Amino acid sequence: MNNPPLDNVSTRGAKEPQFEVSFPAEHAAIPRVRRQLRARLEEDGLDSVADDVVLICTELVTNAVLHGCFGFPPGSTVKVTVMWSDVQLRMGVRDPSGVRPKERGLSASRTSGRGLRLVDQLSDRWGVETDPSGSGKTVWTELDAPRRRAS
């Protein structure tokens, strides 16, 4: 299977993301995004939060691919942006849909639909910012004091 390269930009600027990637809304891209994010976090000494951040990213990216890009033309993209400091880590996952995600009720018979609950449990805060033009949304999450946090 041919995997196109991800458009990855990593910077260390004060107001710029340390990790940013745009990729086609395809399931095959999710493991690559996860690996790249983990490597970048570990490179910057954030091993203690890498598991949680990668899990949150996986849940949000999966939702974006499954729901946020549903009904949009092939070639639609998802964008992950992560910024961190000693005070806070903030991640945003952007997709083309203006529809806000909804937490689903718990069900013993369903094998999916628990992602936002997991995001809520692992994050200090999370929310949704919709583009005023209606051309998409960003689901964001924040973790306080990422360098002192234990997984």
Coordinates of N, CA and C in Angstrom, one line a residue:
M1 N 0.8 -1.2 0.0 CA 0.0 0.0 0.0 C 0.9 1.2 0.0
N2 N 0.6 2.2 -0.8 CA 1.4 3.4 -1.0 C 0.9 4.4 0.1
N3 N 1.8 4.8 1.0 CA 1.5 5.8 2.0 C 2.1 7.1 1.6
P4 N 1.4 8.2 1.2 CA 2.0 9.4 0.9 C 2.6 10.1 2.1
P5 N 3.7 10.8 1.9 CA 4.3 11.5 3.1 C 3.3 12.5 3.7
L6 N 3.5 12.6 5.0 CA 2.7 13.6 5.8 C 3.4 14.9 5.7
D7 N 2.6 16.0 5.6 CA 3.2 17.3 5.5 C 3.5 17.8 6.9
N8 N 4.7 17.5 7.4 CA 5.0 17.7 8.8 C 6.0 18.8 9.0
V9 N 5.6 19.7 9.9 CA 6.5 20.9 10.2 C 6.6 20.9 11.7
S10 N 7.8 20.8 12.2 CA 8.1 21.0 13.7 C 8.9 22.2 13.9
T11 N 8.5 23.0 14.8 CA 9.3 24.2 15.2 C 9.4 24.4 16.7
R12 N 10.2 25.2 17.1 CA 10.4 25.5 18.5 C 10.2 26.9 18.9
G13 N 9.6 27.7 18.0 CA 9.3 29.1 18.2 C 8.4 29.3 19.4
A14 N 8.5 30.5 20.0 CA 7.7 30.8 21.2 C 6.2 30.7 21.0
K15 N 5.7 31.1 19.9 CA 4.3 31.1 19.7 C 3.9 30.2 18.5
E16 N 4.8 29.4 18.1 CA 4.6 28.4 17.0 C 4.5 27.0 17.6
P17 N 3.7 26.2 16.9 CA 3.6 24.8 17.4 C 4.9 24.0 17.3
Q18 N 5.2 23.2 18.3 CA 6.3 22.3 18.2 C 6.0 21.1 17.4
F19 N 4.7 20.8 17.1 CA 4.3 19.7 16.3 C 3.1 20.1 15.5
E20 N 3.2 20.0 14.2 CA 2.1 20.3 13.3 C 2.1 19.4 12.1
V21 N 1.0 18.8 11.8 CA 0.9 17.9 10.7 C -0.5 17.9 10.1
S22 N -0.5 18.0 8.7 CA -1.7 17.9 8.0 C -1.7 16.6 7.2
F23 N -2.8 15.9 7.1 CA -2.7 14.6 6.4 C -4.1 14.3 5.8
P24 N -4.1 13.4 4.8 CA -5.4 13.1 4.2 C -6.3 12.3 5.2
A25 N -7.6 12.6 5.2 CA -8.5 11.9 6.1 C -8.7 10.5 5.8
E26 N -7.6 9.7 6.1 CA -7.6 8.3 5.8 C -7.1 7.5 7.1
H27 N -7.7 6.4 7.4 CA -7.3 5.6 8.5 C -5.9 5.3 8.5
A28 N -5.3 5.0 7.3 CA -3.9 4.6 7.2 C -3.0 5.7 7.7
A29 N -3.3 6.9 7.8 CA -2.5 8.0 8.2 C -2.4 8.1 9.7
I30 N -3.4 7.5 10.5 CA -3.4 7.7 11.9 C -2.2 7.1 12.6
P31 N -1.8 5.9 12.3 CA -0.6 5.4 13.0 C 0.7 6.2 12.8
R32 N 0.8 6.7 11.6 CA 2.0 7.6 11.3 C 2.0 8.8 12.1
V33 N 0.8 9.5 12.2 CA 0.7 10.7 13.0 C 1.0 10.4 14.5
R34 N 0.5 9.3 15.0 CA 0.7 8.8 16.4 C 2.2 8.6 16.6
R35 N 2.9 7.9 15.7 CA 4.4 7.7 15.8 C 5.2 9.0 15.8
Q36 N 4.8 9.9 14.9 CA 5.5 11.1 14.8 C 5.4 12.0 16.0
L37 N 4.1 12.1 16.5 CA 3.9 12.8 17.7 C 4.6 12.3 18.9
R38 N 4.6 11.0 19.1 CA 5.3 10.4 20.2 C 6.8 10.7 20.1
A39 N 7.4 10.5 18.9 CA 8.8 10.8 18.7 C 9.2 12.2 19.1
R40 N 8.3 13.2 18.7 CA 8.5 14.6 18.9 C 8.4 14.9 20.4
L41 N 7.4 14.3 21.1 CA 7.3 14.6 22.5 C 8.5 14.0 23.3
E42 N 8.9 12.8 22.9 CA 10.1 12.2 23.6 C 11.3 12.9 23.3
E43 N 11.5 13.4 22.1 CA 12.7 14.2 21.7 C 12.8 15.5 22.6
D44 N 11.7 16.0 23.1 CA 11.7 17.2 23.9 C 11.5 16.9 25.4
G45 N 11.7 15.6 25.8 CA 11.7 15.2 27.2 C 10.3 15.1 27.8
L46 N 9.3 15.0 27.0 CA 7.9 14.8 27.6 C 7.4 13.4 27.6
D47 N 8.4 12.5 27.9 CA 8.0 11.1 28.0 C 6.9 10.8 29.0
S48 N 6.8 11.6 30.1 CA 5.9 11.4 31.1 C 4.4 11.6 30.7
V49 N 4.2 12.4 29.6 CA 2.8 12.6 29.1 C 2.6 12.0 27.7
A50 N 3.6 11.4 27.2 CA 3.5 10.9 25.8 C 2.4 10.0 25.6
D51 N 2.2 9.0 26.5 CA 1.1 8.0 26.4 C -0.2 8.7 26.4
D52 N -0.4 9.6 27.3 CA -1.7 10.3 27.4 C -2.0 11.2 26.2
V53 N -1.0 11.9 25.8 CA -1.1 12.8 24.6 C -1.4 12.1 23.4
V54 N -0.6 11.0 23.2 CA -0.8 10.2 22.0 C -2.2 9.5 21.9
L55 N -2.7 9.1 23.1 CA -4.0 8.5 23.2 C -5.1 9.5 22.9
I56 N -5.0 10.7 23.5 CA -5.9 11.7 23.2 C -5.9 12.1 21.7
C57 N -4.7 12.2 21.1 CA -4.6 12.5 19.7 C -5.2 11.5 18.9
T58 N -5.0 10.2 19.2 CA -5.6 9.1 18.4 C -7.1 9.2 18.5
E59 N -7.7 9.4 19.6 CA -9.2 9.5 19.7 C -9.7 10.7 18.9
L60 N -9.1 11.9 19.0 CA -9.5 13.1 18.3 C -9.4 12.9 16.8
V61 N -8.2 12.4 16.4 CA -8.0 12.2 14.9 C -8.9 11.1 14.4
T62 N -9.1 10.1 15.1 CA -10.1 9.1 14.6 C -11.5 9.7 14.4
N63 N -11.9 10.5 15.4 CA -13.2 11.1 15.3 C -13.2 12.0 14.1
A64 N -12.2 12.8 13.9 CA -12.1 13.7 12.7 C -12.2 12.9 11.4
V65 N -11.5 11.8 11.3 CA -11.5 11.0 10.0 C -12.9 10.4 9.8
L66 N -13.4 9.8 10.9 CA -14.7 9.1 10.8 C -15.9 10.0 10.6
H67 N -15.9 11.1 11.4 CA -17.1 11.9 11.5 C -16.9 13.3 10.9
G68 N -15.8 13.9 11.2 CA -15.5 15.3 10.7 C -15.3 15.4 9.2
C69 N -14.9 14.3 8.6 CA -14.6 14.3 7.1 C -15.7 13.5 6.4
F70 N -16.7 13.0 7.1 CA -17.7 12.2 6.5 C -18.5 13.0 5.5
G71 N -18.7 12.6 4.3 CA -19.4 13.3 3.3 C -18.7 14.4 2.6
F72 N -17.4 14.6 3.0 CA -16.6 15.6 2.3 C -15.8 14.9 1.2
P73 N -15.4 15.6 0.2 CA -14.7 15.0 -1.0 C -13.4 14.3 -0.6
P74 N -13.1 13.3 -1.3 CA -11.7 12.7 -1.1 C -10.7 13.7 -1.2
G75 N -9.7 13.5 -0.4 CA -8.6 14.5 -0.4 C -8.8 15.6 0.8
S76 N -9.9 15.5 1.5 CA -10.1 16.3 2.6 C -9.0 16.1 3.6
T77 N -8.6 17.1 4.4 CA -7.5 16.9 5.3 C -7.9 17.1 6.8
V78 N -7.1 16.6 7.6 CA -7.2 16.8 9.1 C -5.8 17.4 9.5
K79 N -5.9 18.3 10.4 CA -4.6 19.0 10.9 C -4.5 18.8 12.4
V80 N -3.4 18.4 12.8 CA -3.0 18.3 14.2 C -2.0 19.4 14.6
T81 N -2.2 20.1 15.6 CA -1.3 21.1 16.0 C -1.1 21.0 17.5
V82 N 0.2 20.9 18.0 CA 0.5 20.7 19.4 C 1.5 21.8 19.8
M83 N 1.3 22.5 20.9 CA 2.2 23.5 21.4 C 2.3 23.1 22.9
W84 N 3.6 23.3 23.4 CA 3.8 23.1 24.8 C 4.8 24.0 25.4
S85 N 4.7 24.1 26.7 CA 5.7 24.9 27.6 C 5.7 24.1 28.9
D86 N 6.4 24.7 29.9 CA 6.4 24.0 31.2 C 5.0 24.2 31.8
V87 N 4.3 25.2 31.4 CA 3.0 25.5 32.0 C 1.8 24.7 31.4
Q88 N 1.9 24.4 30.1 CA 0.7 23.8 29.5 C 1.1 23.2 28.2
L89 N 0.3 22.1 27.8 CA 0.4 21.5 26.5 C -1.0 21.7 25.9
R90 N -1.1 22.2 24.7 CA -2.4 22.4 24.0 C -2.3 21.7 22.7
M91 N -3.3 20.9 22.4 CA -3.4 20.2 21.1 C -4.8 20.6 20.5
G92 N -4.7 20.8 19.1 CA -5.9 21.0 18.4 C -6.0 20.1 17.2
V93 N -7.2 19.5 16.9 CA -7.4 18.7 15.8 C -8.5 19.3 14.9
R94 N -8.1 19.7 13.7 CA -9.0 20.5 12.8 C -9.5 19.6 11.7
D95 N -10.9 19.6 11.4 CA -11.4 18.9 10.3 C -12.4 19.9 9.6
P96 N -12.9 19.5 8.4 CA -13.7 20.5 7.6 C -15.1 20.6 8.0
S97 N -15.6 19.8 9.0 CA -17.0 19.9 9.3 C -17.3 20.9 10.4
G98 N -18.4 21.6 10.4 CA -18.8 22.5 11.4 C -19.6 21.9 12.5
V99 N -19.9 20.6 12.3 CA -20.7 19.9 13.3 C -19.9 19.5 14.6
R100 N -20.4 20.0 15.7 CA -19.7 19.7 17.0 C -19.9 18.3 17.4
P101 N -18.8 17.7 17.9 CA -18.9 16.3 18.4 C -19.7 16.2 19.6
K102 N -20.3 15.1 19.8 CA -21.2 14.8 21.0 C -20.7 13.6 21.7
E103 N -20.7 13.7 23.0 CA -20.4 12.5 23.8 C -21.6 11.6 23.7
R104 N -21.4 10.3 23.6 CA -22.4 9.3 23.5 C -22.6 8.7 24.9
G105 N -23.8 8.3 25.2 CA -24.1 7.6 26.5 C -23.4 6.3 26.5
L106 N -23.1 5.8 27.7 CA -22.4 4.6 27.9 C -23.3 3.4 27.5
S107 N -22.7 2.4 26.9 CA -23.5 1.2 26.5 C -22.5 0.0 26.6
A108 N -23.0 -1.0 27.2 CA -22.2 -2.3 27.3 C -22.1 -3.0 26.0
S109 N -23.1 -2.7 25.1 CA -23.2 -3.5 23.8 C -22.4 -2.8 22.7
R110 N -22.0 -1.5 22.9 CA -21.3 -0.8 21.8 C -19.8 -0.9 22.0
T111 N -19.1 -1.1 20.9 CA -17.6 -1.2 21.0 C -16.9 0.2 20.7
S112 N -17.7 1.2 20.3 CA -17.1 2.5 20.0 C -17.9 3.6 20.8
G113 N -17.5 4.8 20.6 CA -18.3 5.9 21.2 C -17.8 6.4 22.6
R114 N -16.6 5.9 23.0 CA -16.1 6.3 24.3 C -15.0 7.3 24.2
G115 N -14.6 7.7 23.0 CA -13.4 8.5 22.8 C -13.5 9.9 23.5
L116 N -14.6 10.6 23.4 CA -14.7 11.9 24.1 C -14.7 11.8 25.6
R117 N -15.2 10.7 26.1 CA -15.1 10.5 27.6 C -13.7 10.3 28.0
L118 N -12.9 9.5 27.2 CA -11.5 9.3 27.5 C -10.8 10.6 27.4
V119 N -11.0 11.4 26.4 CA -10.4 12.7 26.2 C -10.7 13.6 27.5
D120 N -11.9 13.5 27.9 CA -12.3 14.3 29.1 C -11.6 13.9 30.4
Q121 N -11.4 12.6 30.5 CA -10.7 12.0 31.7 C -9.2 12.3 31.7
L122 N -8.6 12.3 30.5 CA -7.2 12.5 30.4 C -6.7 14.0 30.3
S123 N -7.7 14.9 30.0 CA -7.4 16.3 29.8 C -7.8 17.1 31.0
D124 N -7.1 18.3 31.2 CA -7.5 19.2 32.2 C -8.7 20.0 31.7
R125 N -8.7 20.3 30.4 CA -9.8 21.0 29.7 C -9.8 20.5 28.3
W126 N -11.0 20.6 27.7 CA -11.1 20.4 26.2 C -12.4 21.1 25.8
G127 N -12.4 21.3 24.5 CA -13.6 22.0 23.9 C -13.5 22.0 22.4
V128 N -14.4 22.8 21.8 CA -14.6 22.9 20.4 C -14.6 24.3 20.0
E129 N -13.9 24.7 19.0 CA -13.9 26.0 18.4 C -14.4 25.8 16.9
T130 N -15.5 26.4 16.6 CA -16.0 26.3 15.2 C -15.6 27.6 14.4
D131 N -15.2 27.4 13.2 CA -14.9 28.5 12.3 C -16.1 29.4 12.1
P132 N -16.0 30.7 12.3 CA -17.2 31.5 12.1 C -17.8 31.4 10.7
S133 N -17.0 31.0 9.7 CA -17.5 30.8 8.3 C -18.3 29.5 8.2
G134 N -18.2 28.6 9.2 CA -18.8 27.3 9.1 C -18.0 26.3 8.3
S135 N -16.7 26.7 8.0 CA -15.9 25.8 7.2 C -15.1 24.8 8.0
G136 N -15.4 24.5 9.2 CA -14.7 23.5 9.9 C -14.7 23.8 11.4
K137 N -14.0 23.0 12.1 CA -13.9 23.1 13.6 C -12.6 22.6 14.0
T138 N -12.2 23.0 15.2 CA -11.0 22.4 15.9 C -11.5 21.9 17.3
V139 N -11.2 20.7 17.5 CA -11.4 20.1 18.9 C -10.0 20.3 19.6
W140 N -10.0 20.9 20.7 CA -8.8 21.2 21.4 C -8.8 20.5 22.8
T141 N -7.6 20.3 23.3 CA -7.4 19.8 24.6 C -6.2 20.4 25.3
E142 N -6.3 20.5 26.6 CA -5.1 21.1 27.3 C -4.8 20.2 28.5
L143 N -3.4 20.1 28.8 CA -2.9 19.5 29.9 C -2.0 20.5 30.6
D144 N -2.2 20.7 31.9 CA -1.4 21.6 32.7 C -0.1 20.9 33.1
A145 N 0.9 21.7 33.3 CA 2.3 21.3 33.8 C 2.7 20.0 33.2
P146 N 2.9 19.9 31.8 CA 3.2 18.6 31.2 C 4.5 18.0 31.6
R147 N 5.5 18.8 32.0 CA 6.8 18.3 32.4 C 6.8 17.6 33.8
R148 N 5.8 18.0 34.6 CA 5.8 17.5 36.0 C 4.7 16.4 36.1
R149 N 3.9 16.2 35.1 CA 2.8 15.3 35.1 C 3.3 13.9 35.0
A150 N 2.7 13.0 35.7 CA 3.0 11.6 35.6 C 1.8 10.9 35.0
S151 N 2.2 10.0 34.0 CA 1.1 9.2 33.3 C 0.4 8.3 34.3

